CSV table of C-alpha atoms in Angstrom, one decimal:
chain,number,residue,atom,x,y,z
A,198,MET,CA,0.0,0.0,0.0
A,199,LYS,CA,1.5,3.4,-1.0
A,200,LYS,CA,1.5,6.3,1.3
A,201,GLU,CA,0.5,9.8,0.1
A,202,ALA,CA,3.4,12.1,-0.7
A,203,THR,CA,4.2,14.8,1.9
A,204,THR,CA,5.9,18.2,1.6
A,205,PRO,CA,8.7,19.2,3.9
A,206,GLY,CA,7.5,20.1,7.4
A,207,GLN,CA,4.1,18.3,6.8
A,208,GLU,CA,3.0,15.4,9.0
A,209,PRO,CA,2.6,12.1,7.1
A,210,ALA,CA,-1.0,11.4,6.2
A,211,ALA,CA,-2.7,8.5,7.8
A,212,SER,CA,-2.4,5.2,6.0
A,213,PRO,CA,-5.4,5.1,3.6
A,214,VAL,CA,-7.8,2.3,4.2
A,215,VAL,CA,-9.1,0.3,1.3
A,216,PRO,CA,-12.9,-0.1,1.7
A,217,SER,CA,-14.3,-3.5,2.0
A,218,PRO,CA,-16.7,-4.6,-0.7
A,219,SER,CA,-20.4,-4.5,0.2
A,220,GLY,CA,-22.3,-7.7,0.6
A,221,PRO,CA,-22.1,-10.5,3.3
A,222,PRO,CA,-19.9,-10.0,6.3
A,223,GLN,CA,-16.2,-10.1,5.4
A,224,ALA,CA,-14.9,-11.2,8.8
A,225,MET,CA,-12.2,-8.6,9.0
A,226,LEU,CA,-11.2,-5.6,11.2
A,227,VAL,CA,-10.3,-2.4,9.4
A,228,TRP,CA,-7.1,-1.0,10.9
A,229,ARG,CA,-4.2,1.3,10.0
A,230,LEU,CA,-0.5,1.0,10.7
A,231,GLU,CA,-1.0,3.8,13.2
A,232,ASP,CA,-3.3,1.6,15.2
A,233,GLU,CA,-0.8,-1.2,15.7
A,234,GLY,CA,0.4,-0.1,19.2
A,235,ARG,CA,-3.2,0.3,20.5
A,236,ILE,CA,-4.2,-3.1,19.2
A,237,ILE,CA,-1.2,-4.8,20.8
A,238,LYS,CA,-1.9,-2.9,24.1
A,239,ALA,CA,-5.6,-4.0,24.1
A,240,ILE,CA,-5.2,-7.6,23.3
A,241,ILE,CA,-1.8,-8.6,24.7
A,242,THR,CA,-0.2,-6.1,27.1
A,243,ASP,CA,-3.4,-5.3,29.0
A,244,TYR,CA,-5.4,-8.5,28.2
A,245,ARG,CA,-6.8,-10.2,31.3
A,246,PRO,CA,-9.7,-12.5,30.2
A,247,GLN,CA,-10.7,-13.3,33.8
A,248,GLY,CA,-11.7,-9.6,34.3
A,249,ILE,CA,-13.7,-9.3,31.0
A,250,PRO,CA,-17.2,-10.9,31.1
A,251,GLY,CA,-17.8,-12.9,27.9
A,252,ALA,CA,-14.2,-12.8,26.7
A,253,MET,CA,-12.8,-16.0,25.2
A,254,PRO,CA,-9.3,-16.8,26.4
A,255,ASP,CA,-8.1,-17.0,22.8
A,256,LEU,CA,-9.8,-13.8,21.7
A,257,PRO,CA,-6.4,-12.1,21.0
A,258,ALA,CA,-5.6,-14.7,18.4
A,259,TYR,CA,-8.9,-14.2,16.6
A,260,VAL,CA,-8.6,-10.4,16.7
A,261,LEU,CA,-5.1,-10.6,15.2
A,262,PHE,CA,-6.4,-12.9,12.5
A,263,LEU,CA,-9.3,-10.6,11.5
A,264,CYS,CA,-6.7,-7.8,11.3
A,265,ILE,CA,-4.5,-10.0,9.1
A,266,ARG,CA,-7.5,-10.7,6.9
A,267,HIS,CA,-7.9,-6.9,6.3
A,268,ALA,CA,-4.2,-6.5,5.4
A,269,ASP,CA,-4.6,-9.5,3.1
A,270,HIS,CA,-7.6,-7.9,1.4
A,271,CYS,CA,-5.6,-4.7,0.9
A,272,HIS,CA,-2.5,-6.6,-0.5
A,273,ASP,CA,-0.5,-4.9,2.3
A,274,GLU,CA,2.2,-7.5,3.3
A,275,PRO,CA,4.5,-5.0,5.2
A,276,ARG,CA,1.6,-3.9,7.5
A,277,CYS,CA,0.6,-7.5,8.2
A,278,HIS,CA,4.2,-8.6,8.9
A,279,SER,CA,4.6,-5.5,11.2
A,280,LEU,CA,1.6,-6.5,13.2
A,281,LEU,CA,2.6,-10.1,13.6
A,282,ASP,CA,6.1,-9.1,14.6
A,283,ALA,CA,4.8,-6.7,17.2
A,284,ALA,CA,2.4,-9.3,18.6
A,285,ILE,CA,5.2,-11.9,18.9
A,286,ASN,CA,7.5,-9.4,20.6
A,287,ALA,CA,4.7,-8.3,23.0
A,288,ILE,CA,4.0,-11.8,24.0
A,289,LYS,CA,7.7,-12.4,24.7
A,290,ARG,CA,7.7,-9.3,26.9
A,291,VAL,CA,4.7,-10.5,28.9
A,292,MET,CA,6.3,-13.9,29.3
A,293,LYS,CA,9.8,-12.7,30.3
A,294,HIS,CA,10.7,-14.3,33.6
A,295,SER,CA,7.0,-15.3,34.1
A,296,ASP,CA,6.4,-18.2,36.5
A,297,ASP,CA,2.6,-18.0,36.5
A,298,PHE,CA,1.3,-21.2,35.0
A,299,ASP,CA,-2.0,-19.7,34.0
A,300,VAL,CA,-0.4,-16.8,32.2
A,301,VAL,CA,1.9,-19.0,30.2
A,302,ALA,CA,-1.0,-21.4,29.4
A,303,LEU,CA,-3.1,-18.4,28.1
A,304,TRP,CA,-0.4,-17.2,25.6
A,305,LEU,CA,0.5,-20.7,24.5
A,306,ALA,CA,-3.2,-21.3,23.7
A,307,ASN,CA,-3.3,-18.0,21.8
A,308,ALA,CA,-0.1,-18.8,19.8
A,309,CYS,CA,-1.5,-22.2,18.9
A,310,ARG,CA,-4.9,-20.8,17.9
A,311,LEU,CA,-3.3,-18.2,15.6
A,312,LEU,CA,-1.1,-20.8,14.1
A,313,ASN,CA,-4.1,-23.0,13.4
A,314,CYS,CA,-6.1,-20.0,11.9
A,315,LEU,CA,-3.2,-19.3,9.5
A,316,ARG,CA,-3.3,-23.0,8.4
A,317,GLN,CA,-7.0,-23.3,8.3
A,318,TYR,CA,-7.5,-20.2,6.2
A,319,GLY,CA,-4.2,-20.4,4.3
A,320,ARG,CA,-3.1,-22.0,1.1
A,321,ASP,CA,-2.7,-25.6,2.2
A,322,GLU,CA,-5.9,-27.3,0.9
A,323,SER,CA,-5.4,-30.3,3.2
A,324,CYS,CA,-6.1,-28.0,6.2
A,325,GLN,CA,-9.4,-26.8,4.7
A,326,GLN,CA,-11.1,-30.1,4.3
A,327,GLY,CA,-12.9,-29.9,7.6
A,328,SER,CA,-14.0,-26.2,7.1
A,329,THR,CA,-17.5,-25.2,6.1
A,330,ALA,CA,-18.1,-23.5,2.7
A,331,GLN,CA,-18.6,-20.2,4.6
A,332,GLN,CA,-15.3,-20.6,6.4
A,333,ASN,CA,-13.5,-21.3,3.1
A,334,GLU,CA,-14.9,-17.9,1.8
A,335,HIS,CA,-12.7,-16.3,4.4
A,336,ARG,CA,-9.4,-17.8,3.2
A,337,LEU,CA,-6.3,-15.6,2.8
A,338,ARG,CA,-5.8,-14.9,-0.8
A,339,ASN,CA,-2.9,-12.5,-1.4
A,340,LEU,CA,-0.2,-12.6,1.2
A,341,ASP,CA,2.7,-14.9,1.8
A,342,LEU,CA,3.0,-15.4,5.6
A,343,GLN,CA,5.5,-18.3,5.7
A,344,GLY,CA,8.1,-16.1,7.6
A,345,PRO,CA,5.7,-14.9,10.3
A,346,PHE,CA,4.2,-18.4,10.5
A,347,HIS,CA,7.6,-20.0,11.3
A,348,SER,CA,8.4,-17.2,13.9
A,349,LEU,CA,5.0,-17.8,15.5
A,350,GLY,CA,5.7,-21.6,15.6
A,351,ALA,CA,9.0,-21.0,17.3
A,352,LEU,CA,7.3,-18.8,19.8
A,353,ALA,CA,4.7,-21.5,20.6
A,354,VAL,CA,7.5,-24.1,21.2
A,355,GLN,CA,9.2,-21.7,23.5
A,356,LEU,CA,6.0,-21.1,25.4
A,357,TYR,CA,5.4,-24.8,25.8
A,358,GLN,CA,8.9,-25.3,27.2
A,359,GLN,CA,8.3,-22.4,29.6
A,360,LEU,CA,5.0,-24.0,30.6
A,361,VAL,CA,6.8,-27.2,31.4
A,362,ARG,CA,9.5,-25.5,33.4
A,363,THR,CA,6.9,-23.5,35.3
A,364,ALA,CA,5.0,-26.6,36.2
A,365,GLU,CA,8.2,-28.5,37.2
A,366,LYS,CA,9.2,-25.7,39.5
A,367,ARG,CA,6.0,-26.2,41.5
A,368,LEU,CA,6.2,-30.0,41.5
A,369,LYS,CA,9.9,-30.7,42.3
A,370,PRO,CA,9.7,-29.8,46.0
A,371,MET,CA,6.7,-32.2,46.4
A,372,ILE,CA,7.8,-35.3,44.7
A,373,VAL,CA,10.0,-37.3,47.1
A,374,ALA,CA,7.8,-36.5,50.1
A,375,ALA,CA,4.6,-37.3,48.3
A,376,MET,CA,5.8,-40.5,46.6
A,377,LEU,CA,8.1,-42.0,49.2
A,378,GLU,CA,7.5,-40.4,52.6
A,379,SER,CA,3.7,-39.9,52.5
A,380,GLU,CA,2.5,-43.0,54.3
A,381,THR,CA,-0.9,-43.7,52.7
A,382,ILE,CA,-0.9,-47.3,54.0
A,383,GLN,CA,-1.2,-46.9,57.8
A,384,GLY,CA,1.2,-48.9,60.0
A,385,LEU,CA,3.4,-49.9,57.2
A,386,SER,CA,6.4,-48.2,58.7
A,387,SER,CA,6.4,-50.6,61.6
A,388,SER,CA,7.6,-53.3,59.2
A,389,CYS,CA,10.6,-51.2,58.1
A,390,PRO,CA,14.1,-52.5,59.1
A,391,PRO,CA,14.9,-51.4,62.6
A,392,THR,CA,17.7,-49.1,61.5
A,393,HIS,CA,15.6,-47.4,58.9
A,394,HIS,CA,12.4,-46.3,60.7
A,395,ARG,CA,11.0,-43.1,59.3
A,396,SER,CA,10.8,-39.9,61.1
A,397,SER,CA,7.7,-39.3,63.2
A,398,ALA,CA,7.3,-35.9,61.7
A,399,PRO,CA,4.7,-35.6,59.0
A,400,PRO,CA,6.1,-35.3,55.4
A,401,ALA,CA,6.4,-31.8,53.9
A,402,HIS,CA,4.0,-32.8,51.1
A,403,THR,CA,1.5,-35.5,50.7
A,404,LEU,CA,0.3,-37.6,47.7
A,405,PRO,CA,-3.2,-36.0,47.6
A,406,GLU,CA,-1.4,-32.6,47.5
A,407,LEU,CA,0.7,-33.7,44.5
A,408,LEU,CA,-2.4,-35.0,42.7
A,409,GLN,CA,-4.2,-31.8,43.5
A,410,GLN,CA,-1.4,-29.8,41.9
A,411,LEU,CA,-1.5,-32.0,38.7
A,412,GLY,CA,-5.3,-31.5,38.7
A,413,SER,CA,-4.9,-27.7,38.8
A,414,PHE,CA,-2.6,-27.8,35.8
A,415,HIS,CA,-5.0,-30.0,33.9
A,416,GLN,CA,-8.0,-27.6,34.7
A,417,ALA,CA,-6.0,-24.6,33.6
A,418,LEU,CA,-5.2,-26.1,30.2
A,419,GLU,CA,-8.9,-26.9,29.7
A,420,LEU,CA,-9.9,-23.4,30.8
A,421,TYR,CA,-7.7,-21.7,28.3
A,422,GLY,CA,-8.7,-24.0,25.5
A,423,LEU,CA,-5.4,-25.6,24.8
A,424,SER,CA,-5.6,-28.7,22.6
A,425,PRO,CA,-5.9,-32.0,24.6
A,426,ALA,CA,-3.1,-33.3,22.4
A,427,VAL,CA,-0.7,-30.6,23.7
A,428,GLY,CA,-2.0,-31.1,27.2
A,429,HIS,CA,-1.3,-34.8,27.1
A,430,GLN,CA,2.3,-34.1,26.1
A,431,LEU,CA,2.7,-31.7,29.0
A,432,LEU,CA,1.3,-34.4,31.4
A,433,ARG,CA,3.6,-37.0,30.0
A,434,GLN,CA,6.5,-34.7,30.7
A,435,LEU,CA,5.4,-34.0,34.2
A,436,LEU,CA,5.0,-37.7,35.0
A,437,PHE,CA,8.4,-38.4,33.6
A,438,LEU,CA,9.7,-35.9,36.1
A,439,ILE,CA,7.8,-37.5,39.0
A,440,SER,CA,9.0,-41.0,38.0
A,441,GLY,CA,12.6,-40.0,37.3
A,442,THR,CA,12.9,-37.9,40.5
A,443,THR,CA,11.5,-40.7,42.7
A,444,LEU,CA,13.7,-43.4,41.0
A,445,ASN,CA,16.8,-41.3,41.4
A,446,TYR,CA,16.1,-41.0,45.2
A,447,LEU,CA,15.8,-44.7,45.5
A,448,LEU,CA,19.1,-45.2,43.7
A,449,LEU,CA,20.9,-42.7,45.9
A,450,ARG,CA,19.4,-43.5,49.3
A,451,LYS,CA,20.1,-46.9,50.7
A,452,ASP,CA,17.5,-46.5,53.4
A,453,ALA,CA,14.8,-46.2,50.7
A,454,CYS,CA,15.3,-49.8,49.4
A,455,SER,CA,13.2,-52.2,51.4
A,456,TRP,CA,10.2,-54.4,51.0
A,457,SER,CA,7.9,-52.1,52.9
A,458,ARG,CA,9.0,-49.1,50.9
A,459,GLY,CA,8.3,-51.0,47.7
A,460,ILE,CA,4.8,-51.8,48.9
A,461,GLN,CA,4.1,-48.2,49.8
A,462,LEU,CA,5.6,-46.9,46.5
A,463,ARG,CA,3.5,-49.3,44.4
A,464,TYR,CA,0.4,-48.2,46.3
A,465,ASN,CA,1.2,-44.6,45.7
A,466,ILE,CA,1.8,-45.2,42.0
A,467,SER,CA,-1.6,-46.9,41.8
A,468,GLN,CA,-3.2,-43.7,43.2
A,469,VAL,CA,-1.6,-41.7,40.4
A,470,GLU,CA,-2.9,-44.3,37.9
A,471,GLN,CA,-6.4,-44.0,39.4
A,472,TRP,CA,-6.2,-40.2,39.2
A,473,LEU,CA,-5.4,-40.5,35.4
A,474,ARG,CA,-8.4,-42.8,34.9
A,475,ALA,CA,-10.7,-40.4,36.9
A,476,GLN,CA,-9.6,-37.5,34.6
A,477,GLY,CA,-10.2,-39.6,31.5
A,478,LEU,CA,-6.4,-39.6,30.7
A,479,GLN,CA,-5.9,-43.3,30.3
A,480,GLN,CA,-5.0,-42.8,26.6
A,481,SER,CA,-2.7,-39.8,27.1
A,482,GLY,CA,0.4,-41.9,27.2
A,483,ALA,CA,1.2,-40.5,30.7
A,484,ARG,CA,0.9,-43.9,32.4
A,485,GLU,CA,3.9,-45.3,30.4
A,486,MET,CA,6.1,-42.6,32.0
A,487,LEU,CA,5.6,-44.4,35.3
A,488,GLU,CA,6.8,-47.8,34.2
A,489,PRO,CA,10.4,-47.6,35.4
A,490,LEU,CA,9.1,-46.7,38.8
A,491,VAL,CA,6.6,-49.5,38.8
A,492,GLN,CA,9.3,-52.0,38.0
A,493,ALA,CA,11.6,-50.6,40.7
A,494,ALA,CA,8.7,-51.0,43.3
A,495,GLN,CA,8.1,-54.6,42.1
A,496,LEU,CA,11.9,-55.3,42.3
A,497,LEU,CA,11.8,-54.3,46.0
A,498,GLN,CA,9.0,-56.8,46.6
A,499,VAL,CA,10.0,-60.0,44.7
A,500,LYS,CA,12.1,-62.8,46.1
A,501,LYS,CA,15.8,-62.4,45.6
A,502,ALA,CA,17.4,-65.7,46.7
A,503,THR,CA,17.7,-68.3,44.0
A,504,GLU,CA,18.9,-68.5,40.4
A,505,GLU,CA,15.2,-68.9,39.4
A,506,ASP,CA,14.5,-65.6,41.2
A,507,ALA,CA,17.3,-64.0,39.1
A,508,GLY,CA,15.5,-65.1,35.9
A,509,ALA,CA,12.2,-63.7,37.2
A,510,ILE,CA,14.0,-60.4,38.0
A,511,CYS,CA,15.3,-60.1,34.5
A,512,SER,CA,11.9,-60.8,33.0
A,513,LEU,CA,10.4,-58.1,35.2
A,514,CYS,CA,13.0,-55.4,34.7
A,515,THR,CA,12.6,-54.5,31.0
A,516,VAL,CA,12.9,-50.7,31.2
A,517,LEU,CA,15.3,-50.4,34.0
A,518,THR,CA,19.0,-50.4,33.0
A,519,PRO,CA,21.3,-53.1,34.4
A,520,GLN,CA,23.1,-50.4,36.4
A,521,GLN,CA,19.8,-49.4,38.1
A,522,VAL,CA,18.8,-52.9,38.9
A,523,VAL,CA,22.2,-53.8,40.4
A,524,LYS,CA,22.2,-50.6,42.4
A,525,ILE,CA,18.8,-51.4,44.0
A,526,LEU,CA,19.8,-55.0,44.7
A,527,ARG,CA,23.0,-53.9,46.4
A,528,ALA,CA,21.2,-51.3,48.5
A,529,TYR,CA,18.3,-53.5,49.4
A,530,THR,CA,17.9,-53.9,53.2
A,531,PRO,CA,16.1,-57.1,54.2
A,532,ALA,CA,13.4,-57.1,56.9
A,533,ALA,CA,14.8,-58.3,60.2
A,534,GLY,CA,14.3,-62.0,60.8
A,535,LEU,CA,12.4,-62.5,57.5
A,536,GLU,CA,14.9,-62.1,54.7
A,537,GLU,CA,18.6,-62.4,54.1
A,538,ARG,CA,20.7,-59.8,52.3
A,539,VAL,CA,20.9,-60.3,48.5
A,540,SER,CA,23.9,-62.5,47.7
A,541,PRO,CA,26.7,-61.2,45.5
A,542,ALA,CA,26.3,-64.3,43.4
A,543,LEU,CA,22.6,-63.5,42.6
A,544,ILE,CA,23.5,-59.8,41.9
A,545,SER,CA,26.3,-61.0,39.5
A,546,SER,CA,23.9,-63.4,37.7
A,547,VAL,CA,21.3,-60.7,37.3
A,548,GLU,CA,23.8,-58.2,36.0
A,549,LYS,CA,25.2,-60.6,33.4
A,550,ARG,CA,21.7,-61.7,32.2
A,551,LEU,CA,20.5,-58.1,31.9
A,552,GLN,CA,23.6,-57.0,30.0
A,553,GLU,CA,23.0,-59.8,27.5
A,554,GLN,CA,19.3,-59.0,27.4
A,555,GLN,CA,19.9,-55.3,26.7
A,556,ALA,CA,23.0,-55.6,24.6
A,557,GLY,CA,23.7,-52.4,22.6
A,558,THR,CA,21.4,-50.3,24.7
A,559,PRO,CA,23.2,-47.4,26.3
A,560,GLY,CA,23.1,-47.8,30.1
A,561,GLN,CA,22.8,-45.1,32.7
A,562,LEU,CA,22.3,-45.0,36.5
A,563,LEU,CA,20.4,-41.8,37.1
A,564,VAL,CA,17.5,-40.4,35.1
A,565,ASP,CA,18.1,-37.1,33.4
A,566,THR,CA,15.0,-35.3,34.8
A,567,ASN,CA,15.8,-32.1,32.9
A,568,HIS,CA,15.3,-33.9,29.6
A,569,LEU,CA,12.6,-32.3,27.5
A,570,PHE,CA,10.7,-34.4,25.0
A,571,PRO,CA,10.1,-32.7,21.6
A,572,VAL,CA,6.7,-31.1,21.4
A,573,HIS,CA,4.3,-31.6,18.5
A,574,LEU,CA,1.7,-28.8,17.9
A,575,PRO,CA,-1.1,-30.5,15.9
A,576,PHE,CA,-3.4,-28.7,13.5
A,577,ILE,CA,-6.8,-28.3,15.2
A,578,PRO,CA,-9.3,-26.4,13.0
A,579,SER,CA,-11.7,-24.0,14.7
A,580,PRO,CA,-15.4,-24.5,14.4
A,581,LEU,CA,-16.0,-20.8,15.0
A,582,ARG,CA,-17.4,-18.6,12.2
A,583,LEU,CA,-15.1,-15.6,12.0
A,584,ASP,CA,-18.0,-13.2,11.2
A,585,GLU,CA,-19.7,-14.3,14.4
A,586,LEU,CA,-16.7,-13.6,16.7
A,587,CYS,CA,-17.9,-11.7,19.8
A,588,ILE,CA,-15.6,-8.9,20.9
A,589,PRO,CA,-16.7,-7.5,24.3
A,590,ASP,CA,-17.1,-3.7,24.5
A,591,SER,CA,-14.7,-3.7,27.5
A,592,VAL,CA,-11.9,-4.8,25.3
A,593,ASP,CA,-10.5,-1.4,24.1
A,594,LEU,CA,-11.0,-2.0,20.3
A,595,ALA,CA,-13.8,0.5,19.5
A,596,PHE,CA,-11.4,2.3,17.2
A,597,LEU,CA,-11.5,-0.6,14.8
A,598,VAL,CA,-14.3,-1.0,12.2
A,599,ARG,CA,-15.9,-4.5,12.0
A,600,LEU,CA,-16.7,-5.6,8.4
């Protein structure tokens, strides 16, 4: 779009606005380059959906897309790129050093929604198959937005990683106390080895408290409309942290390796599994993250005396490394008068069998709990008709014309 010529000392004229054709709703917001800062302030910098009755959490993404549609209608690629760059930078500023899970979830949901709008209404016909005829009328027709699309995708990945770290920061102090020190089976500590009785002081955190925190994360993701597919990936990452942190504690603390601790741990794991079922998350893949911990708990409970027991241990421990199994067996403290210490011969037999069984698999002792699994942001089309988007009056966008 060309700007009007100006004479020396004269203020530049406002960007001309190309009128929209008459007829049915065009699903666009008329805006000028001079409006960019006000738009960003209203829908990003100052946006608080909880304080705006009737505001959708992902309203900013839709507003930005309606503005993009107008720039597309006007063949004005620089103006469109400028707005998207400003939006990305504003979200980064809001997110800088943020440790508020809800705020990060809000902007991750908006980044994903805008990405999906750019795909649903873009040039890729495979992303339009689920759209209605009316939605297809609102496709972008003139601009190439590949550059901003990739920048927005990179931002979404950064926001997801920040969301993971924010959640982990809350969970980490709770894990060991909740999974290993929270005695949810009453009286079990009385069967601990005499030299390893637990403190009479209550644990700093309990298992119900840990599950409540996981539940609050899950509720926030639903509240902000984040795709379940993304939410499931976050949950898998958090259960990997819970499993890995608990397993590392077992491997590093000799007093944690006993039959009674194995019973308590397996019961606590079952409570986490029950929570997943209650939330309808059985198919999320999160349960699989607990498998190493399940096998460690079972290893503490099985017989460890004969060569036949060695074979059973090797059949049981399919995801634990030989180093982890050997470490637990060496640290195992038998119940007084009921068991004998695991013999070096049995440990050697188990180690040899597992090394043959897992030949070629890199072994490690401790779990790298800082490991982040790659995130996949799936395409999820929106059922919303853009011309029916409700923009509450309390969102300061009255200066924009709706077409």
